[in-house]
Tab-separated table of C-alpha atoms and ligand atoms in Angstrom:
chain	number	residue	atom	x	y	z
A	1	MET	CA	-25.442	-2.491	-27.818
A	2	LYS	CA	-23.523	-0.689	-30.559
A	3	LEU	CA	-20.730	0.556	-28.331
A	4	ARG	CA	-17.915	-1.869	-27.857
A	5	ALA	CA	-15.502	-1.468	-24.972
A	6	ASN	CA	-12.166	-3.212	-25.167
A	7	GLN	CA	-12.722	-6.945	-24.891
A	8	TYR	CA	-9.915	-7.583	-22.398
A	9	LEU	CA	-11.687	-5.377	-19.851
A	10	CYS	CA	-14.421	-7.992	-19.455
A	11	ASP	CA	-12.391	-10.220	-17.171
A	12	LEU	CA	-10.322	-7.514	-15.504
A	13	PRO	CA	-10.418	-8.127	-11.733
A	14	VAL	CA	-12.301	-5.404	-9.875
A	15	TYR	CA	-10.567	-3.806	-6.901
A	16	GLN	CA	-12.648	-4.253	-3.764
A	17	PRO	CA	-12.034	-1.354	-1.406
A	18	GLY	CA	-12.845	-1.275	2.293
A	19	ARG	CA	-16.531	-0.488	2.858
A	20	PRO	CA	-17.070	3.237	3.578
A	21	ILE	CA	-18.546	4.065	6.994
A	22	ASP	CA	-21.486	6.050	5.578
A	23	GLU	CA	-22.441	3.294	3.184
A	24	VAL	CA	-22.485	0.699	5.966
A	25	ALA	CA	-24.463	3.105	8.174
A	26	ARG	CA	-27.133	3.542	5.466
A	27	GLU	CA	-27.322	-0.166	4.792
A	28	LEU	CA	-27.597	-1.299	8.409
A	29	GLY	CA	-29.549	1.680	9.736
A	30	LEU	CA	-26.751	2.488	12.189
A	31	LYS	CA	-25.338	5.888	13.067
A	32	ALA	CA	-22.017	6.596	11.397
A	33	ALA	CA	-20.570	7.425	14.816
A	34	GLU	CA	-21.333	3.884	16.013
A	35	ILE	CA	-19.255	2.338	13.271
A	36	ILE	CA	-15.516	1.762	13.295
A	37	LYS	CA	-13.531	1.126	10.152
A	38	LEU	CA	-10.470	-1.102	10.386
A	39	ALA	CA	-10.517	-2.000	6.721
A	40	SER	CA	-8.155	0.224	4.737
A	41	ASN	CA	-5.012	0.631	6.846
A	42	GLU	CA	-5.730	4.304	7.402
A	43	ASN	CA	-4.252	6.276	10.288
A	44	PRO	CA	-6.750	5.868	13.164
A	45	HIS	CA	-5.404	9.007	14.843
A	46	GLY	CA	-6.429	11.201	11.927
A	47	PRO	CA	-4.447	13.443	9.628
A	48	SER	CA	-1.358	15.325	10.669
A	49	PRO	CA	-2.645	18.485	12.446
A	50	LEU	CA	-0.053	20.506	10.541
A	51	ALA	CA	-1.560	19.219	7.298
A	52	VAL	CA	-5.040	20.262	8.380
A	53	GLU	CA	-3.794	23.808	9.038
A	54	ALA	CA	-2.000	23.914	5.701
A	55	MET	CA	-5.158	22.824	3.860
A	56	LYS	CA	-7.172	25.547	5.584
A	57	ARG	CA	-4.653	28.104	4.411
A	58	ALA	CA	-4.855	26.746	0.864
A	59	VAL	CA	-8.652	26.671	0.583
A	60	PRO	CA	-9.226	30.315	-0.488
A	61	ASP	CA	-7.090	29.720	-3.581
A	62	VAL	CA	-8.769	26.603	-4.910
A	63	HIS	CA	-10.261	28.513	-7.841
A	64	ARG	CA	-6.725	28.414	-9.253
A	65	TYR	CA	-5.209	25.347	-10.857
A	66	PRO	CA	-2.555	23.760	-8.689
A	67	ASP	CA	1.151	24.242	-9.341
A	68	GLY	CA	1.674	21.512	-11.921
A	69	SER	CA	5.287	21.134	-10.833
A	70	SER	CA	4.400	20.777	-7.120
A	71	PHE	CA	7.330	23.100	-6.446
A	72	ASP	CA	7.217	23.387	-2.643
A	73	LEU	CA	6.305	19.772	-2.020
A	74	ARG	CA	8.932	18.621	-4.507
A	75	ARG	CA	11.616	20.597	-2.724
A	76	ALA	CA	10.581	19.199	0.651
A	77	VAL	CA	10.530	15.577	-0.559
A	78	ALA	CA	13.861	15.984	-2.348
A	79	LYS	CA	15.453	17.347	0.798
A	80	MET	CA	14.079	14.574	2.967
A	81	HIS	CA	15.486	11.832	0.718
A	82	GLY	CA	18.684	13.589	-0.343
A	83	LEU	CA	17.689	13.524	-4.022
A	84	ASP	CA	17.493	16.018	-6.872
A	85	ALA	CA	14.085	17.636	-7.288
A	86	ALA	CA	13.757	16.166	-10.792
A	87	GLN	CA	13.887	12.634	-9.392
A	88	ILE	CA	10.409	12.887	-7.895
A	89	VAL	CA	7.085	12.201	-9.614
A	90	PHE	CA	3.838	12.949	-7.787
A	91	GLY	CA	0.621	11.044	-8.189
A	92	ASN	CA	-3.013	11.050	-7.201
A	93	GLY	CA	-2.119	8.536	-4.536
A	94	SER	CA	0.770	6.169	-5.154
A	95	ASN	CA	-1.767	3.987	-6.965
A	96	GLU	CA	-1.572	6.440	-9.825
A	97	LEU	CA	2.175	5.909	-10.012
A	98	ILE	CA	1.515	2.189	-10.491
A	99	GLU	CA	-0.709	3.065	-13.433
A	100	LEU	CA	1.891	5.458	-14.821
A	101	VAL	CA	4.344	2.561	-14.814
A	102	GLY	CA	1.888	0.726	-17.054
A	103	HIS	CA	1.635	3.672	-19.436
A	104	ALA	CA	5.372	4.076	-19.616
A	105	PHE	CA	6.660	0.498	-19.542
A	106	LEU	CA	3.980	-2.013	-20.550
A	107	LYS	CA	2.516	-3.024	-23.852
A	108	PRO	CA	0.523	-6.131	-24.803
A	109	GLY	CA	2.516	-9.301	-24.250
A	110	ASP	CA	5.121	-7.790	-21.940
A	111	GLU	CA	5.616	-9.604	-18.669
A	112	MET	CA	5.146	-8.337	-15.137
A	113	ILE	CA	6.409	-10.373	-12.186
A	114	ILE	CA	4.568	-10.196	-8.883
A	115	SER	CA	4.305	-12.396	-5.829
A	116	GLN	CA	1.341	-14.449	-4.749
A	117	TYR	CA	-0.603	-12.280	-2.239
A	118	ALA	CA	0.779	-9.090	-3.790
A	119	PHE	CA	-1.199	-5.848	-3.573
A	120	ALA	CA	-4.148	-6.262	-5.980
A	121	ILE	CA	-3.516	-3.087	-7.973
A	122	TYR	CA	-0.347	-4.451	-9.612
A	123	GLU	CA	-2.209	-7.204	-11.423
A	124	ILE	CA	-5.123	-4.922	-12.322
A	125	VAL	CA	-2.787	-2.371	-13.879
A	126	GLY	CA	-0.765	-5.063	-15.634
A	127	ARG	CA	-3.883	-6.505	-17.205
A	128	LEU	CA	-5.150	-3.048	-18.122
A	129	PHE	CA	-2.095	-2.776	-20.336
A	130	GLN	CA	-2.511	-6.401	-21.504
A	131	ALA	CA	0.716	-7.518	-19.938
A	132	LYS	CA	1.219	-11.128	-18.993
A	133	ILE	CA	1.152	-11.504	-15.213
A	134	VAL	CA	3.699	-13.919	-13.785
A	135	GLU	CA	2.693	-14.723	-10.220
A	136	VAL	CA	5.369	-16.384	-8.128
A	137	PRO	CA	4.294	-18.540	-5.151
A	138	ALA	CA	4.857	-16.861	-1.810
A	139	LYS	CA	7.176	-18.209	0.861
A	140	ASN	CA	5.593	-18.085	4.328
A	141	TYR	CA	3.187	-15.441	2.966
A	142	GLY	CA	6.134	-13.254	1.935
A	143	HIS	CA	7.996	-12.719	-1.304
A	144	ASN	CA	10.277	-15.400	-2.683
A	145	PHE	CA	12.876	-13.142	-4.294
A	146	GLU	CA	15.006	-16.010	-5.539
A	147	ARG	CA	12.170	-17.500	-7.543
A	148	MET	CA	10.963	-14.087	-8.698
A	149	LEU	CA	14.429	-13.426	-10.109
A	150	ASP	CA	14.438	-16.872	-11.734
A	151	MET	CA	11.314	-15.900	-13.667
A	152	VAL	CA	12.930	-12.887	-15.351
A	153	LYS	CA	13.022	-13.212	-19.132
A	154	PRO	CA	13.941	-10.830	-21.950
A	155	SER	CA	10.216	-9.986	-22.198
A	156	THR	CA	9.983	-9.072	-18.504
A	157	ARG	CA	9.454	-5.329	-18.125
A	158	VAL	CA	8.340	-4.771	-14.552
A	159	MET	CA	8.567	-6.409	-11.140
A	160	PHE	CA	6.524	-5.052	-8.248
A	161	VAL	CA	7.498	-5.696	-4.645
A	162	ALA	CA	5.732	-4.186	-1.650
A	163	ASN	CA	7.802	-4.116	1.529
A	164	PRO	CA	6.116	-4.446	3.981
A	165	ASN	CA	3.601	-6.319	1.877
A	166	ASN	CA	-0.139	-5.702	1.896
A	167	PRO	CA	-2.269	-7.758	2.677
A	168	THR	CA	0.113	-10.170	4.428
A	169	GLY	CA	2.119	-7.702	6.541
A	170	THR	CA	5.366	-9.549	5.829
A	171	ALA	CA	8.673	-7.732	5.376
A	172	CYS	CA	12.039	-9.011	4.274
A	173	ARG	CA	15.343	-8.436	6.011
A	174	ARG	CA	17.252	-5.346	4.941
A	175	GLU	CA	20.040	-7.477	3.490
A	176	GLU	CA	17.602	-9.438	1.326
A	177	LEU	CA	16.070	-6.257	-0.031
A	178	ARG	CA	19.464	-4.786	-0.734
A	179	GLU	CA	20.421	-7.947	-2.575
A	180	LEU	CA	17.214	-7.830	-4.630
A	181	ILE	CA	17.727	-4.191	-5.596
A	182	LEU	CA	21.262	-4.974	-6.728
A	183	THR	CA	20.317	-8.157	-8.592
A	184	VAL	CA	17.227	-7.288	-10.639
A	185	PRO	CA	18.494	-7.174	-14.251
A	186	ASP	CA	18.884	-3.768	-15.885
A	187	HIS	CA	16.022	-4.276	-18.347
A	188	VAL	CA	13.455	-4.837	-15.566
A	189	LEU	CA	11.939	-1.909	-13.689
A	190	LEU	CA	11.746	-2.769	-9.989
A	191	GLY	CA	8.725	-1.010	-8.464
A	192	LEU	CA	9.518	-1.041	-4.748
A	193	ASP	CA	6.325	-0.075	-2.960
A	194	GLU	CA	7.093	1.369	0.461
A	195	ALA	CA	3.561	2.388	1.468
A	196	TYR	CA	4.174	1.037	5.000
A	197	GLN	CA	7.782	2.175	5.363
A	198	ASP	CA	6.971	4.438	8.319
A	199	PHE	CA	5.913	1.419	10.386
A	200	LEU	CA	9.302	-0.280	10.104
A	201	ALA	CA	11.632	0.190	13.061
A	202	GLU	CA	14.825	0.091	10.998
A	203	PRO	CA	14.005	0.458	7.314
A	204	LEU	CA	16.548	0.160	4.544
A	205	ASP	CA	17.420	3.534	3.016
A	206	SER	CA	16.432	2.342	-0.450
A	207	ALA	CA	16.755	5.858	-1.890
A	208	ALA	CA	20.513	5.462	-1.459
A	209	PHE	CA	20.518	3.351	-4.650
A	210	ILE	CA	19.242	6.268	-6.726
A	211	ARG	CA	21.030	9.095	-4.911
A	212	PRO	CA	23.177	11.158	-7.285
A	213	GLY	CA	26.782	10.085	-7.266
A	214	GLN	CA	26.215	7.247	-4.838
A	215	LYS	CA	27.546	3.784	-5.685
A	216	PRO	CA	26.316	1.178	-6.258
A	217	GLY	CA	23.376	2.870	-7.958
A	218	ARG	CA	20.440	1.495	-9.924
A	219	ASP	CA	18.789	3.066	-12.970
A	220	ASN	CA	15.918	0.581	-12.892
A	221	LEU	CA	14.643	1.264	-9.368
A	222	LEU	CA	11.378	3.106	-8.732
A	223	ILE	CA	10.483	3.650	-5.080
A	224	LEU	CA	6.821	4.336	-4.309
A	225	ARG	CA	5.705	6.264	-1.261
A	226	THR	CA	2.317	7.484	-0.099
A	227	PHE	CA	0.814	9.974	2.332
A	228	SER	CA	-2.234	7.706	2.752
A	229	LYS	CA	-0.980	5.580	5.631
A	230	ALA	CA	1.193	6.983	8.438
A	231	HIS	CA	0.597	10.605	7.405
A	232	GLY	CA	-3.171	10.136	7.549
A	233	LEU	CA	-4.023	11.744	4.212
A	234	ALA	CA	-5.744	8.884	2.346
A	235	GLY	CA	-8.749	11.043	1.492
A	236	ILE	CA	-6.905	13.677	-0.490
A	237	ARG	CA	-4.919	11.236	-2.640
A	238	ILE	CA	-1.236	12.031	-2.817
A	239	GLY	CA	1.802	9.824	-3.251
A	240	TYR	CA	5.088	9.897	-5.122
A	241	GLY	CA	7.717	7.942	-6.928
A	242	LEU	CA	11.505	8.300	-6.603
A	243	ALA	CA	13.857	7.242	-9.376
A	244	ARG	CA	16.907	8.172	-11.377
A	245	LEU	CA	16.255	10.819	-14.028
A	246	GLN	CA	15.599	8.517	-16.987
A	247	VAL	CA	12.700	6.788	-15.231
A	248	ALA	CA	11.402	9.949	-13.549
A	249	GLU	CA	11.307	11.745	-16.895
A	250	VAL	CA	9.205	9.132	-18.682
A	251	LEU	CA	6.775	8.985	-15.776
A	252	GLU	CA	6.510	12.785	-15.843
A	253	ARG	CA	5.639	12.541	-19.508
A	254	VAL	CA	2.675	10.215	-19.003
A	255	ARG	CA	1.056	11.929	-16.027
A	256	GLN	CA	-1.761	14.446	-16.325
A	257	PRO	CA	-0.590	18.037	-15.704
A	258	PHE	CA	-2.598	18.624	-12.513
A	259	ASN	CA	-2.782	15.139	-11.023
A	260	ALA	CA	-1.600	16.346	-7.604
A	261	ASN	CA	-4.266	18.773	-6.410
A	262	ALA	CA	-3.627	22.002	-4.528
A	263	LEU	CA	-4.941	20.870	-1.136
A	264	ALA	CA	-3.001	17.639	-1.398
A	265	GLN	CA	0.242	19.435	-2.193
A	266	ALA	CA	-0.203	21.780	0.763
A	267	ALA	CA	-1.169	19.002	3.161
A	268	ALA	CA	1.602	16.659	2.089
A	269	ALA	CA	4.315	19.297	2.414
A	270	ALA	CA	3.170	20.008	5.971
A	271	ALA	CA	2.706	16.334	6.921
A	272	LEU	CA	6.103	15.317	5.592
A	273	ASN	CA	7.960	16.859	8.471
A	274	ASP	CA	5.348	16.396	11.181
A	275	ASN	CA	7.634	14.138	13.143
A	276	ALA	CA	5.488	14.283	16.264
A	277	HIS	CA	2.493	12.873	14.407
A	278	ILE	CA	4.537	10.219	12.626
A	279	ARG	CA	6.250	9.206	15.879
A	280	LYS	CA	2.962	8.956	17.762
A	281	THR	CA	1.462	6.949	14.910
A	282	PHE	CA	4.415	4.564	14.930
A	283	ILE	CA	4.354	3.966	18.683
A	284	GLN	CA	0.604	3.536	18.946
A	285	ASN	CA	0.659	1.188	15.974
A	286	GLN	CA	3.265	-0.989	17.665
A	287	GLU	CA	1.185	-1.137	20.839
A	288	GLY	CA	-2.086	-1.803	19.015
A	289	ARG	CA	-0.572	-4.421	16.753
A	290	ALA	CA	0.968	-6.225	19.723
A	291	ARG	CA	-2.418	-6.149	21.446
A	292	LEU	CA	-4.202	-7.690	18.447
A	293	GLU	CA	-1.515	-10.302	17.916
A	294	ALA	CA	-1.508	-11.247	21.603
A	295	GLU	CA	-5.254	-11.763	21.464
A	296	PHE	CA	-5.000	-13.887	18.322
A	297	ARG	CA	-2.335	-15.952	20.053
A	298	ARG	CA	-4.545	-16.371	23.109
A	299	LEU	CA	-7.388	-17.524	20.860
A	300	ALA	CA	-5.015	-19.889	19.025
A	301	LEU	CA	-5.852	-18.142	15.755
A	302	ASP	CA	-3.229	-18.409	13.058
A	303	PHE	CA	-1.983	-14.978	12.018
A	304	VAL	CA	0.893	-13.630	9.973
A	305	PRO	CA	3.234	-11.583	12.208
A	306	SER	CA	2.927	-8.085	10.810
A	307	PHE	CA	5.368	-5.293	10.018
A	308	GLY	CA	2.578	-2.950	8.900
A	309	ASN	CA	-0.422	-1.273	10.502
A	310	PHE	CA	-2.710	-4.270	9.972
A	311	VAL	CA	-2.800	-7.996	10.700
A	312	LEU	CA	-3.845	-10.883	8.472
A	313	VAL	CA	-5.562	-13.502	10.619
A	314	ASN	CA	-7.125	-16.881	9.909
A	315	VAL	CA	-10.648	-16.926	11.339
A	316	GLY	CA	-11.852	-20.038	9.522
A	317	ASP	CA	-14.519	-18.449	7.357
A	318	GLY	CA	-13.353	-14.930	6.543
A	319	GLN	CA	-16.531	-13.856	4.784
A	320	ALA	CA	-18.769	-15.040	7.649
A	321	ILE	CA	-16.648	-13.274	10.270
A	322	PHE	CA	-16.505	-10.132	8.096
A	323	ASP	CA	-20.326	-10.198	7.798
A	324	GLY	CA	-20.768	-10.826	11.516
A	325	LEU	CA	-18.471	-7.962	12.487
A	326	LEU	CA	-20.097	-5.669	9.929
A	327	ARG	CA	-23.523	-6.209	11.489
A	328	LYS	CA	-22.008	-4.994	14.765
A	329	GLY	CA	-20.614	-1.913	13.085
A	330	VAL	CA	-17.007	-3.114	12.815
A	331	ILE	CA	-15.689	-2.979	9.261
A	332	VAL	CA	-12.712	-5.201	8.445
A	333	ARG	CA	-11.583	-6.646	5.135
A	334	PRO	CA	-12.491	-10.115	3.860
A	335	MET	CA	-9.667	-11.707	1.899
A	336	GLY	CA	-11.482	-13.910	-0.636
A	337	GLY	CA	-10.287	-11.618	-3.413
A	338	TYR	CA	-6.720	-12.517	-2.464
A	339	LYS	CA	-7.578	-16.224	-2.491
A	340	LEU	CA	-7.321	-16.263	1.284
A	341	PRO	CA	-10.974	-17.082	2.099
A	342	ALA	CA	-10.180	-18.203	5.647
A	343	PHE	CA	-8.665	-14.840	6.554
A	344	ILE	CA	-9.667	-11.316	7.411
A	345	ARG	CA	-7.309	-8.359	7.437
A	346	VAL	CA	-7.807	-5.970	10.327
A	347	SER	CA	-6.156	-2.581	10.490
A	348	VAL	CA	-4.671	-1.514	13.799
A	349	GLY	CA	-7.046	1.076	15.272
A	350	THR	CA	-6.983	3.311	18.304
A	351	GLY	CA	-6.882	1.522	21.654
A	352	VAL	CA	-10.660	1.852	21.971
A	353	GLU	CA	-11.247	0.565	18.452
A	354	ASN	CA	-8.988	-2.439	18.965
A	355	GLU	CA	-10.882	-3.424	22.124
A	356	ARG	CA	-14.221	-3.023	20.357
A	357	PHE	CA	-13.018	-5.258	17.514
A	358	ILE	CA	-11.807	-7.899	19.967
A	359	THR	CA	-15.044	-7.794	21.957
A	360	GLU	CA	-17.186	-8.246	18.867
A	361	LEU	CA	-14.892	-10.940	17.460
A	362	LEU	CA	-15.203	-12.956	20.675
A	363	LYS	CA	-19.003	-12.920	20.375
A	364	LEU	CA	-18.841	-14.564	16.975
A	365	ASN	CA	-18.655	-18.255	16.328
A	366	LEU	CA	-14.975	-18.953	15.909
A	367	SER	CA	-15.475	-22.651	16.601
A	368	SER	CA	-15.174	-23.628	12.964
A	369	THR	CA	-11.931	-21.773	12.567
A	370	HIS	CA	-8.678	-23.292	11.609
A	371	LYS	CA	-6.694	-23.206	14.828
A	372	LYS	CA	-3.016	-23.414	15.270
A	373	LYS	CA	-1.885	-26.870	16.159
A	374	ASN	CA	-0.459	-27.132	19.639
A	375	THR	CA	2.937	-28.530	18.893
B	1	PLP	C1	-2.278	1.583	0.709
B	1	PLP	C2	-1.275	1.145	-0.280
B	1	PLP	C3	-0.789	2.015	-1.247
B	1	PLP	C4	-1.175	3.453	-1.229
B	1	PLP	O1	-2.108	3.792	-2.134
B	1	PLP	P1	-2.472	5.325	-2.320
B	1	PLP	O2	-2.960	5.337	-3.731
B	1	PLP	O3	-1.233	6.132	-2.149
B	1	PLP	O4	-3.516	5.651	-1.329
B	1	PLP	C5	0.162	1.569	-2.133
B	1	PLP	N1	0.626	0.314	-2.072
B	1	PLP	C6	0.206	-0.546	-1.142
B	1	PLP	C7	0.800	-1.896	-1.078
B	1	PLP	C8	-0.779	-0.164	-0.234
B	1	PLP	O5	-1.216	-1.031	0.669
């Protein structure tokens, strides 16, 4: 072949998304309606109804380009967080913001610090920009902030921290997070990924550290938020970053002009303040998560207590259990890609979905699984 793609792309890890329902239906000859997907931490109760109405209203105008400044959505997000409108950068999902960080802050040889079991996209983006990835061993499946800070060097440009973390579901105490935000050296951008913030009972108001006039403030903090999880808008791809002006301005510079599409802007603005939907999602997630964890406990399966809308559980042979569940029309996520081959990650579903998952799990051979020692 005459064409030559960039050599470093050859060994770039490939992101493995949750299997789509239609694809599994085609492959197994099942009806899509018989399949449940608990693989991508989506909202099992659907999108915010207010967002659906807003999208319907926006449809007749989709022959127009979207508002490249996301004016209405920007104003709504700014108000919610008590920030200036210029502090917000929108993305085609918050994943795009992670890539924008690469464009703006990484060049070959720069270092990026992440934790073991961090969200896979951080490493993929880091390697896309030929950064050196420094992976710090996890502590009880969570982040070890002390050691992550120890690894900071003059060549460190970026540190990514998801809280709660995906795929482990761990979260740190508010005090620890506050300490981290205040301690990360000025030359390191801290990408604080709060994709699962809405599932925390008492989250830290991290935006306080970038709020105008508020002290102590941080110029190197970038908070990432998404509408894909609690707001139920994963399919239309919209997320945002919050930062002080210097960071927001460089990210604005590297984004494409219409990266937040018109339907997404309309839906997100409506979903943002749909407190009823967010509240219901929160409560039902707590119930469903408790149900799953209680069952894992009953089965003596080792799991990581979760602060998100999913649970990481040791089933012995994650791939085999994933395959077995898939054949029954239950899609979960195998964790081999995260070097956790004994585990699956299951998203909290509706009550009916959770029971279906449990029923099918019980029919599978869990005998070979690593069980919790009875101490
Ligand atoms: C789901 C998730 C996101 C959100 O991605 P979008 O591109 O906004 O859909 C970001 N970070 C983490 C850790 C996630 O699990």
